[in-house]
Tab-separated table of C-alpha atoms and ligand atoms in Angstrom:
chain	number	residue	atom	x	y	z
A	1	UNK	CA	-58.333	-67.465	85.091
A	2	UNK	CA	-60.212	-68.746	82.282
A	3	UNK	CA	-62.456	-70.941	83.711
A	4	UNK	CA	-64.557	-72.825	80.661
A	5	UNK	CA	-67.427	-74.441	82.595
A	6	UNK	CA	-68.728	-76.853	79.701
A	7	UNK	CA	-72.297	-78.206	80.523
A	8	UNK	CA	-72.788	-74.713	81.250
A	9	UNK	CA	-76.351	-74.095	79.782
A	10	UNK	CA	-77.945	-77.503	82.957
A	11	UNK	CA	-79.026	-77.853	86.166
A	12	UNK	CA	-75.417	-77.530	87.688
A	13	UNK	CA	-73.629	-75.475	85.026
A	14	UNK	CA	-76.896	-72.649	85.421
A	15	UNK	CA	-76.168	-73.109	89.282
A	16	UNK	CA	-73.033	-72.269	89.654
A	17	UNK	CA	-73.556	-68.709	86.184
A	18	UNK	CA	-75.070	-67.546	88.885
A	19	UNK	CA	-73.229	-67.253	91.570
A	20	UNK	CA	-70.234	-66.459	89.761
A	21	UNK	CA	-71.879	-63.575	88.276
A	22	UNK	CA	-73.243	-61.806	92.000
A	23	UNK	CA	-69.482	-63.051	93.162
A	24	UNK	CA	-67.520	-62.196	90.371
A	25	UNK	CA	-63.804	-61.839	91.262
A	26	UNK	CA	-61.526	-59.559	89.552
A	27	UNK	CA	-59.338	-61.059	86.975
A	28	UNK	CA	-61.571	-64.267	86.275
A	29	UNK	CA	-63.213	-64.575	83.460
A	30	UNK	CA	-65.403	-67.380	83.124
A	31	UNK	CA	-67.835	-69.502	79.729
A	32	UNK	CA	-70.033	-71.074	80.552
A	33	UNK	CA	-70.660	-73.893	77.246
A	34	UNK	CA	-73.761	-75.421	76.347
A	35	UNK	CA	-74.074	-77.980	73.272
A	36	UNK	CA	-74.756	-75.115	70.828
A	37	UNK	CA	-70.981	-73.272	71.305
A	38	UNK	CA	-70.191	-77.566	69.924
A	39	UNK	CA	-71.309	-81.386	69.982
A	40	UNK	CA	-68.388	-82.131	72.802
A	41	UNK	CA	-68.430	-85.931	71.840
A	42	UNK	CA	-66.377	-84.431	68.822
A	43	UNK	CA	-63.313	-84.228	68.945
A	44	UNK	CA	-62.151	-82.077	66.453
A	45	UNK	CA	-64.514	-79.519	67.480
A	46	UNK	CA	-63.807	-79.856	71.293
A	47	UNK	CA	-60.554	-79.373	70.634
A	48	UNK	CA	-61.768	-75.415	68.300
A	49	UNK	CA	-62.954	-75.099	71.845
A	50	UNK	CA	-60.280	-75.228	74.045
A	51	UNK	CA	-58.301	-73.527	71.203
A	52	UNK	CA	-60.293	-69.861	70.612
A	53	UNK	CA	-61.153	-70.041	74.751
A	54	UNK	CA	-57.825	-70.623	75.447
A	55	UNK	CA	-59.295	-71.584	79.126
A	56	UNK	CA	-56.259	-71.963	82.157
A	57	UNK	CA	-59.427	-73.975	83.835
A	58	UNK	CA	-62.230	-75.870	83.200
A	59	UNK	CA	-65.369	-77.609	85.338
A	60	UNK	CA	-66.512	-80.484	83.273
A	61	UNK	CA	-70.286	-80.596	84.052
A	62	UNK	CA	-71.074	-82.168	80.655
A	63	UNK	CA	-72.438	-85.106	79.968
A	64	UNK	CA	-76.205	-86.961	78.713
A	65	UNK	CA	-77.509	-87.093	82.120
A	66	UNK	CA	-80.831	-88.542	83.233
A	67	UNK	CA	-83.540	-90.122	85.674
A	68	UNK	CA	-83.670	-94.141	86.413
A	69	UNK	CA	-85.967	-94.887	84.157
A	70	UNK	CA	-84.567	-93.421	80.750
A	71	UNK	CA	-80.609	-94.398	82.389
A	72	UNK	CA	-82.572	-98.519	82.325
A	73	UNK	CA	-83.924	-97.869	78.991
A	74	UNK	CA	-80.304	-95.878	76.967
A	75	UNK	CA	-77.428	-97.837	78.560
A	76	UNK	CA	-75.253	-97.935	75.847
A	77	UNK	CA	-76.743	-93.551	74.201
A	78	UNK	CA	-75.141	-93.176	78.268
A	79	UNK	CA	-72.500	-95.012	77.687
A	80	UNK	CA	-70.504	-94.068	74.350
A	81	UNK	CA	-71.871	-90.190	74.252
A	82	UNK	CA	-69.892	-89.782	78.211
A	83	UNK	CA	-67.201	-91.747	77.490
A	84	UNK	CA	-66.702	-89.452	74.351
A	85	UNK	CA	-67.329	-86.376	75.888
A	86	UNK	CA	-65.010	-87.344	78.878
A	87	UNK	CA	-62.273	-88.762	76.296
A	88	UNK	CA	-62.111	-85.496	74.671
A	89	UNK	CA	-62.194	-83.195	76.893
A	90	UNK	CA	-59.413	-84.783	78.940
A	91	UNK	CA	-57.353	-84.567	76.494
A	92	UNK	CA	-57.920	-81.284	74.476
A	93	UNK	CA	-57.302	-79.870	78.437
A	94	UNK	CA	-54.396	-81.487	78.495
A	95	UNK	CA	-53.278	-80.860	74.703
A	96	UNK	CA	-53.979	-76.959	75.340
A	97	UNK	CA	-51.979	-77.586	78.990
A	98	UNK	CA	-54.721	-76.345	80.856
A	99	UNK	CA	-53.631	-75.968	84.564
A	100	UNK	CA	-56.793	-77.686	86.405
A	101	UNK	CA	-59.527	-79.667	85.363
A	102	UNK	CA	-62.945	-80.747	87.588
A	103	UNK	CA	-65.106	-83.087	86.500
A	104	UNK	CA	-68.067	-84.857	87.450
A	105	UNK	CA	-68.940	-88.736	88.669
A	106	UNK	CA	-72.135	-89.259	91.041
A	107	UNK	CA	-72.501	-91.754	93.624
A	108	UNK	CA	-74.926	-93.791	92.061
A	109	UNK	CA	-71.447	-95.154	90.361
A	110	UNK	CA	-70.273	-96.629	93.502
A	111	UNK	CA	-70.688	-100.645	94.100
A	112	UNK	CA	-74.212	-102.341	94.212
A	113	UNK	CA	-72.996	-104.724	96.578
A	114	UNK	CA	-71.101	-101.756	99.106
A	115	UNK	CA	-70.568	-101.188	102.486
A	116	UNK	CA	-72.499	-97.964	103.744
A	117	UNK	CA	-71.527	-95.614	104.349
A	118	UNK	CA	-69.989	-94.759	100.741
A	119	UNK	CA	-66.511	-93.235	101.362
A	120	UNK	CA	-64.387	-92.346	98.278
A	121	UNK	CA	-61.941	-95.260	97.872
A	122	UNK	CA	-64.931	-97.891	97.131
A	123	UNK	CA	-65.438	-96.200	93.745
A	124	UNK	CA	-64.398	-99.340	91.775
A	125	UNK	CA	-64.687	-102.032	93.943
A	126	UNK	CA	-67.381	-103.969	92.303
A	127	UNK	CA	-69.699	-103.629	89.157
A	128	UNK	CA	-72.598	-100.730	89.827
A	129	UNK	CA	-76.223	-101.114	90.786
A	130	UNK	CA	-77.626	-102.247	86.384
A	131	UNK	CA	-79.800	-99.537	86.138
A	132	UNK	CA	-77.020	-97.706	85.360
A	133	UNK	CA	-74.403	-99.325	84.687
A	134	UNK	CA	-73.910	-97.838	81.204
A	135	UNK	CA	-73.708	-94.073	82.780
A	136	UNK	CA	-71.836	-95.829	85.930
A	137	UNK	CA	-68.516	-97.535	84.133
A	138	UNK	CA	-68.238	-93.766	81.529
A	139	UNK	CA	-68.448	-91.925	84.663
A	140	UNK	CA	-65.207	-93.982	86.283
A	141	UNK	CA	-63.591	-94.088	83.495
A	142	UNK	CA	-62.681	-90.026	84.353
A	143	UNK	CA	-61.096	-91.031	87.807
A	144	UNK	CA	-58.551	-93.673	86.128
A	145	UNK	CA	-57.954	-91.266	83.360
A	146	UNK	CA	-57.159	-88.374	86.049
A	147	UNK	CA	-54.665	-90.020	87.398
A	148	UNK	CA	-52.884	-91.457	84.555
A	149	UNK	CA	-52.617	-87.726	83.015
A	150	UNK	CA	-51.275	-86.544	86.963
A	151	UNK	CA	-49.008	-89.455	86.620
A	152	UNK	CA	-48.244	-89.645	83.148
A	153	UNK	CA	-48.017	-86.122	82.520
A	154	UNK	CA	-48.636	-83.980	86.117
A	155	UNK	CA	-51.676	-82.655	85.146
A	156	UNK	CA	-53.604	-81.311	88.006
A	157	UNK	CA	-57.038	-84.024	86.937
A	158	UNK	CA	-59.333	-84.321	89.260
A	159	UNK	CA	-63.498	-84.964	90.243
A	160	UNK	CA	-66.243	-84.343	92.448
A	161	UNK	CA	-68.925	-87.561	93.236
A	162	UNK	CA	-72.137	-85.524	93.935
A	163	UNK	CA	-75.277	-86.775	95.030
A	164	UNK	CA	-78.725	-86.999	93.479
A	165	UNK	CA	-78.661	-83.185	92.710
A	166	UNK	CA	-82.268	-80.939	91.920
A	167	UNK	CA	-83.125	-76.888	92.029
A	168	UNK	CA	-84.071	-73.962	89.420
A	169	UNK	CA	-82.906	-75.266	85.855
A	170	UNK	CA	-83.489	-78.939	86.196
A	171	UNK	CA	-84.538	-80.907	83.072
A	172	UNK	CA	-88.477	-81.677	84.367
A	173	UNK	CA	-89.499	-83.289	81.239
A	174	UNK	CA	-90.975	-86.974	82.923
A	175	UNK	CA	-89.017	-89.211	80.382
A	176	UNK	CA	-85.877	-88.677	81.209
A	177	UNK	CA	-85.873	-86.849	84.925
A	178	UNK	CA	-84.894	-87.389	88.126
A	179	UNK	CA	-87.310	-87.857	90.604
A	180	UNK	CA	-87.342	-84.616	92.109
A	181	UNK	CA	-88.255	-83.098	88.529
A	182	UNK	CA	-90.374	-85.195	87.822
A	183	UNK	CA	-92.448	-85.032	90.558
A	184	UNK	CA	-92.667	-81.762	90.127
A	185	UNK	CA	-93.375	-81.472	86.480
A	186	UNK	CA	-96.074	-84.240	87.334
A	187	UNK	CA	-97.424	-83.310	90.169
A	188	UNK	CA	-97.783	-79.055	88.789
A	189	UNK	CA	-99.478	-80.557	85.430
A	190	UNK	CA	-102.213	-82.393	88.547
A	191	UNK	CA	-102.938	-79.474	90.004
A	192	UNK	CA	-104.060	-77.572	86.708
A	193	UNK	CA	-106.054	-80.549	86.485
A	194	UNK	CA	-107.419	-80.719	89.451
A	195	UNK	CA	-106.429	-84.189	90.371
A	196	UNK	CA	-107.681	-86.152	93.874
A	197	UNK	CA	-104.757	-88.145	93.400
A	198	UNK	CA	-100.916	-88.024	92.457
A	199	UNK	CA	-99.239	-90.733	91.669
A	200	UNK	CA	-95.485	-91.060	92.784
A	201	UNK	CA	-93.358	-94.215	90.912
A	202	UNK	CA	-91.767	-96.798	92.956
A	203	UNK	CA	-92.525	-98.422	96.423
A	204	UNK	CA	-91.333	-95.028	97.949
A	205	UNK	CA	-89.362	-97.051	100.242
A	206	UNK	CA	-85.741	-96.418	98.372
A	207	UNK	CA	-83.213	-93.922	100.341
A	208	UNK	CA	-81.774	-90.946	99.213
A	209	UNK	CA	-79.730	-87.182	99.589
A	210	UNK	CA	-80.467	-85.167	97.779
A	211	UNK	CA	-78.247	-82.111	97.242
A	212	UNK	CA	-79.486	-77.986	96.275
A	213	UNK	CA	-77.584	-77.037	93.405
A	214	UNK	CA	-77.029	-73.705	94.561
A	215	UNK	CA	-75.354	-76.043	97.778
A	216	UNK	CA	-73.298	-77.582	95.407
A	217	UNK	CA	-72.066	-74.816	93.015
A	218	UNK	CA	-71.359	-72.830	96.233
A	219	UNK	CA	-68.939	-76.397	96.802
A	220	UNK	CA	-67.776	-76.420	93.174
A	221	UNK	CA	-65.654	-73.064	93.076
A	222	UNK	CA	-63.993	-74.205	96.565
A	223	UNK	CA	-62.854	-77.255	94.128
A	224	UNK	CA	-61.740	-75.652	91.885
A	225	UNK	CA	-60.188	-72.701	93.808
A	226	UNK	CA	-58.852	-74.897	96.855
A	227	UNK	CA	-58.834	-78.829	96.738
A	228	UNK	CA	-55.435	-80.155	95.635
A	229	UNK	CA	-55.973	-84.017	95.708
A	230	UNK	CA	-56.361	-85.777	92.060
A	231	UNK	CA	-58.196	-88.324	93.782
A	232	UNK	CA	-62.223	-87.500	93.935
A	233	UNK	CA	-64.727	-85.917	96.167
A	234	UNK	CA	-67.640	-86.608	97.528
A	235	UNK	CA	-70.069	-84.133	97.456
A	236	UNK	CA	-72.575	-84.852	99.233
A	237	UNK	CA	-75.210	-83.822	102.547
A	238	UNK	CA	-75.329	-85.476	105.989
A	239	UNK	CA	-76.045	-89.506	105.990
A	240	UNK	CA	-78.603	-88.165	108.066
A	241	UNK	CA	-80.122	-86.075	105.982
A	242	UNK	CA	-80.837	-88.925	103.683
A	243	UNK	CA	-84.627	-89.522	102.718
A	244	UNK	CA	-87.245	-91.420	101.444
A	245	UNK	CA	-89.116	-90.944	97.708
A	246	UNK	CA	-91.687	-90.499	99.760
A	247	UNK	CA	-90.417	-88.147	102.398
A	248	UNK	CA	-89.521	-86.202	99.552
A	249	UNK	CA	-92.592	-86.658	97.503
A	250	UNK	CA	-94.187	-85.730	100.209
A	251	UNK	CA	-92.408	-82.033	101.457
A	252	UNK	CA	-92.224	-81.183	97.122
A	253	UNK	CA	-96.315	-81.484	97.647
A	254	UNK	CA	-96.303	-78.955	100.539
A	255	UNK	CA	-94.197	-76.689	99.160
A	256	UNK	CA	-96.948	-76.822	95.743
A	257	UNK	CA	-100.148	-76.984	98.224
A	258	UNK	CA	-101.430	-80.048	97.464
A	259	UNK	CA	-103.103	-81.949	99.534
A	260	UNK	CA	-104.373	-84.825	97.340
A	261	UNK	CA	-104.177	-88.206	98.047
A	262	UNK	CA	-100.538	-89.750	97.201
A	263	UNK	CA	-100.619	-93.196	95.432
A	264	UNK	CA	-97.499	-95.484	94.892
A	265	UNK	CA	-97.229	-97.587	91.626
A	266	UNK	CA	-95.478	-100.676	92.797
A	267	UNK	CA	-95.208	-102.007	89.277
A	268	UNK	CA	-93.058	-99.304	88.504
A	269	UNK	CA	-89.020	-100.298	89.063
A	270	UNK	CA	-87.414	-98.523	92.645
A	271	UNK	CA	-83.545	-98.730	91.203
A	272	UNK	CA	-81.230	-98.552	94.134
A	273	UNK	CA	-82.331	-98.889	97.357
A	274	UNK	CA	-79.331	-96.314	99.153
A	275	UNK	CA	-76.560	-95.206	97.898
A	276	UNK	CA	-75.475	-93.371	101.292
A	277	UNK	CA	-72.443	-91.283	101.262
A	278	UNK	CA	-70.006	-90.709	103.967
A	279	UNK	CA	-69.495	-86.483	103.470
A	280	UNK	CA	-66.283	-87.352	105.683
A	281	UNK	CA	-64.035	-86.060	103.250
A	282	UNK	CA	-65.421	-82.534	102.816
A	283	UNK	CA	-66.374	-81.727	106.612
A	284	UNK	CA	-62.698	-82.517	106.848
A	285	UNK	CA	-61.792	-79.300	104.715
A	286	UNK	CA	-64.866	-77.160	105.266
A	287	UNK	CA	-66.199	-78.110	108.427
A	288	UNK	CA	-68.230	-75.205	108.976
A	289	UNK	CA	-70.310	-75.452	105.508
A	290	UNK	CA	-74.313	-75.274	105.987
A	291	UNK	CA	-76.871	-77.148	103.591
A	292	UNK	CA	-79.996	-75.196	102.949
A	293	UNK	CA	-82.837	-77.364	104.810
A	294	UNK	CA	-84.860	-79.294	102.059
A	295	UNK	CA	-88.183	-78.266	102.993
A	296	UNK	CA	-86.524	-75.123	102.033
A	297	UNK	CA	-84.425	-75.919	98.924
A	298	UNK	CA	-87.790	-77.531	97.473
A	299	UNK	CA	-89.757	-74.540	98.271
A	300	UNK	CA	-87.710	-72.163	96.475
A	301	UNK	CA	-87.581	-74.519	93.206
A	302	UNK	CA	-91.053	-75.141	93.367
A	303	UNK	CA	-91.566	-71.387	93.252
A	304	UNK	CA	-89.382	-71.136	90.472
A	305	UNK	CA	-90.458	-73.606	88.539
A	306	UNK	CA	-94.219	-72.234	89.270
A	307	UNK	CA	-92.285	-68.921	87.779
A	308	UNK	CA	-90.761	-70.450	84.570
A	309	UNK	CA	-92.968	-73.212	83.366
A	310	UNK	CA	-93.344	-72.095	79.981
A	311	UNK	CA	-90.177	-72.095	79.441
A	312	UNK	CA	-88.125	-74.888	81.351
A	313	UNK	CA	-86.820	-78.049	80.144
A	314	UNK	CA	-90.305	-79.816	80.418
B	1	NAP	P1	-77.835	-81.123	82.724
B	1	NAP	O1	-78.592	-79.943	84.118
B	1	NAP	O2	-78.784	-82.375	81.387
B	1	NAP	O3	-77.239	-80.693	81.826
B	1	NAP	C1	-75.991	-80.951	80.844
B	1	NAP	C2	-75.230	-80.073	80.146
B	1	NAP	O4	-74.485	-81.510	79.122
B	1	NAP	C3	-76.500	-79.521	79.851
B	1	NAP	O5	-75.742	-78.027	79.006
B	1	NAP	C4	-76.127	-80.230	77.848
B	1	NAP	O6	-75.968	-78.293	76.783
B	1	NAP	C5	-74.723	-80.054	77.971
B	1	NAP	N1	-74.440	-81.518	77.060
B	1	NAP	C6	-74.806	-82.337	76.811
B	1	NAP	N2	-74.150	-83.014	75.620
B	1	NAP	C7	-73.726	-82.582	75.037
B	1	NAP	C8	-72.762	-82.423	74.060
B	1	NAP	N3	-72.937	-83.617	73.221
B	1	NAP	N4	-71.723	-81.965	73.808
B	1	NAP	C9	-71.884	-80.246	74.462
B	1	NAP	N5	-73.059	-80.284	75.659
B	1	NAP	C10	-73.556	-81.162	76.163
B	1	NAP	O7	-76.859	-81.783	83.920
B	1	NAP	P2	-76.988	-81.931	85.435
B	1	NAP	O8	-77.511	-82.532	85.884
B	1	NAP	O9	-76.767	-79.798	85.368
B	1	NAP	O10	-75.255	-82.208	85.769
B	1	NAP	C11	-73.721	-81.927	85.435
B	1	NAP	C12	-73.754	-83.156	86.256
B	1	NAP	O11	-73.640	-83.234	87.012
B	1	NAP	C13	-73.443	-83.781	85.130
B	1	NAP	O12	-71.967	-84.620	84.602
B	1	NAP	C14	-74.258	-84.770	85.426
B	1	NAP	O13	-73.050	-86.351	85.141
B	1	NAP	C15	-73.706	-84.758	87.232
B	1	NAP	N6	-74.514	-84.979	88.268
B	1	NAP	C16	-75.612	-85.002	87.762
B	1	NAP	C17	-76.670	-84.772	89.276
B	1	NAP	C18	-78.476	-84.927	89.169
B	1	NAP	O14	-78.775	-85.438	90.198
B	1	NAP	N7	-78.574	-84.806	87.936
B	1	NAP	C19	-76.232	-86.229	90.239
B	1	NAP	C20	-74.603	-86.266	90.064
B	1	NAP	C21	-74.389	-85.862	89.208
B	1	NAP	P3	-78.036	-78.293	76.150
B	1	NAP	O15	-78.074	-77.311	78.004
B	1	NAP	O16	-77.385	-77.368	75.115
B	1	NAP	O17	-77.896	-80.039	76.293
B	2	GFB	O1	-84.058	-89.779	90.148
B	2	GFB	P1	-84.348	-91.159	90.063
B	2	GFB	O2	-84.826	-90.649	88.839
B	2	GFB	O3	-82.725	-91.933	89.940
B	2	GFB	O4	-85.234	-90.997	91.231
B	2	GFB	P2	-82.200	-92.763	90.964
B	2	GFB	C1	-85.205	-92.546	90.478
B	2	GFB	C2	-86.347	-93.244	92.413
B	2	GFB	O5	-87.147	-91.910	92.476
B	2	GFB	C3	-87.312	-94.681	92.091
B	2	GFB	C4	-88.453	-93.080	92.420
B	2	GFB	O6	-87.397	-95.460	93.374
B	2	GFB	C5	-88.043	-94.107	91.590
B	2	GFB	O7	-89.112	-95.045	91.345
B	2	GFB	N1	-89.535	-91.799	91.177
B	2	GFB	C6	-90.777	-91.821	91.954
B	2	GFB	C7	-89.588	-91.606	90.565
B	2	GFB	N2	-91.696	-91.138	90.753
B	2	GFB	C8	-90.759	-90.763	90.086
B	2	GFB	C9	-89.865	-89.916	88.386
B	2	GFB	O8	-91.806	-89.410	88.720
B	2	GFB	N3	-89.311	-90.174	88.029
B	2	GFB	C10	-88.236	-90.374	88.336
B	2	GFB	N4	-87.090	-90.710	87.307
B	2	GFB	N5	-87.814	-91.118	89.145
B	2	GFB	C11	-79.901	-92.584	89.178
B	2	GFB	C12	-79.036	-92.369	88.163
B	2	GFB	O9	-80.639	-93.451	89.863
B	2	GFB	O10	-79.524	-91.238	90.359
B	2	GFB	C13	-78.524	-91.762	87.230
B	2	GFB	O11	-79.811	-93.326	87.635
B	2	GFB	C14	-78.225	-89.909	88.204
B	2	GFB	O12	-77.338	-92.160	87.009
B	2	GFB	C15	-78.689	-89.874	89.344
B	2	GFB	O13	-76.464	-90.418	88.246
B	2	GFB	C16	-77.791	-89.435	89.688
B	2	GFB	O14	-81.531	-91.709	91.939
B	2	GFB	O15	-82.290	-93.812	91.363
């Protein structure tokens, strides 16, 4: 088995790499790619990479990824680059007879007006939230392409739908990051500068489910090895683990030991109020899977970030 992991240098790719390096399996070769290996928006470069590595399996993580604010200001870029990368990976996988591809959607691609909890069947039942429609439509096309490659050519192309992810090796640059790494970056600097108060963007009221990248890595490897469906599967913590942005900020503050006041800047967008997803399908397949408690996962990430601040993606 030769597994090609696109986006192998990112948050999720790094977690999978660390998992595989600590649990190597005889007869398996894993190749973790970054954009230095090829620009996956370019088909020729993508195909050359596949001809070079001859993968039997692909975990396709590579994407233009960002938080609410970067999505709001770059919907065209998110749409075009993700559509290009996804089409190139699936076509190259088909041409090079890859036996299985696992790609990645996100719970933020579901319709904005939807009943809760969200389940896998709802992906296309209405327009996504306007803040990230470019990314969402590009991601939804992975599911359409997976079904089409399977129906017309019998390809085993499937996808996972994670909730919000965080952990070591994330993108901590506050201009483009997601909420947890963005808060960590800004809180680290507030502490360095002796700040007595800390600003959380938005009202702090929106609700999110957060999955630790190390837990997601274990689930990804399970999907690659065991999951046989073409239909996507949500990989999320339980609905009961959903918390407010305020809770997340408080947890990060206590992980840093920060005692300052949290201030909420309601002039900044809140984005989607909630996108509560059901992990019922996952629980059927993996009833005993244990997620890392959020406080512990945040503490581990903060400790990693403090240790690696100068080399982290800031
Ligand atoms: P990330 O940390 O931003 O990493 C993105 C990866 O894609 C990097 O390895 C990057 O390479 C690579 N990449 C970007 N553009 C590329 C290009 N044109 N050609 C080749 N490689 C390129 O992303 P992540 O958070 O790990 O996300 C992984 C997957 O999970 C994505 O498909 C994302 O949509 C999905 N997802 C993420 C979240 C979340 O909260 N983070 C939630 C749900 C779903 P370089 O390092 O060289 O730039
Ligand atoms: O992770 P995030 O940027 O994106 O979270 P989404 C945005 C929420 O966190 C909003 C609040 O309610 C923000 O007001 N927030 C507070 C902050 N402080 C900060 C901060 O410093 N940085 C950021 N970024 N937010 C994304 C989608 O939605 O979910 C993407 O736009 C992606 O496409 C991602 O799929 C998983 O969770 O709102």
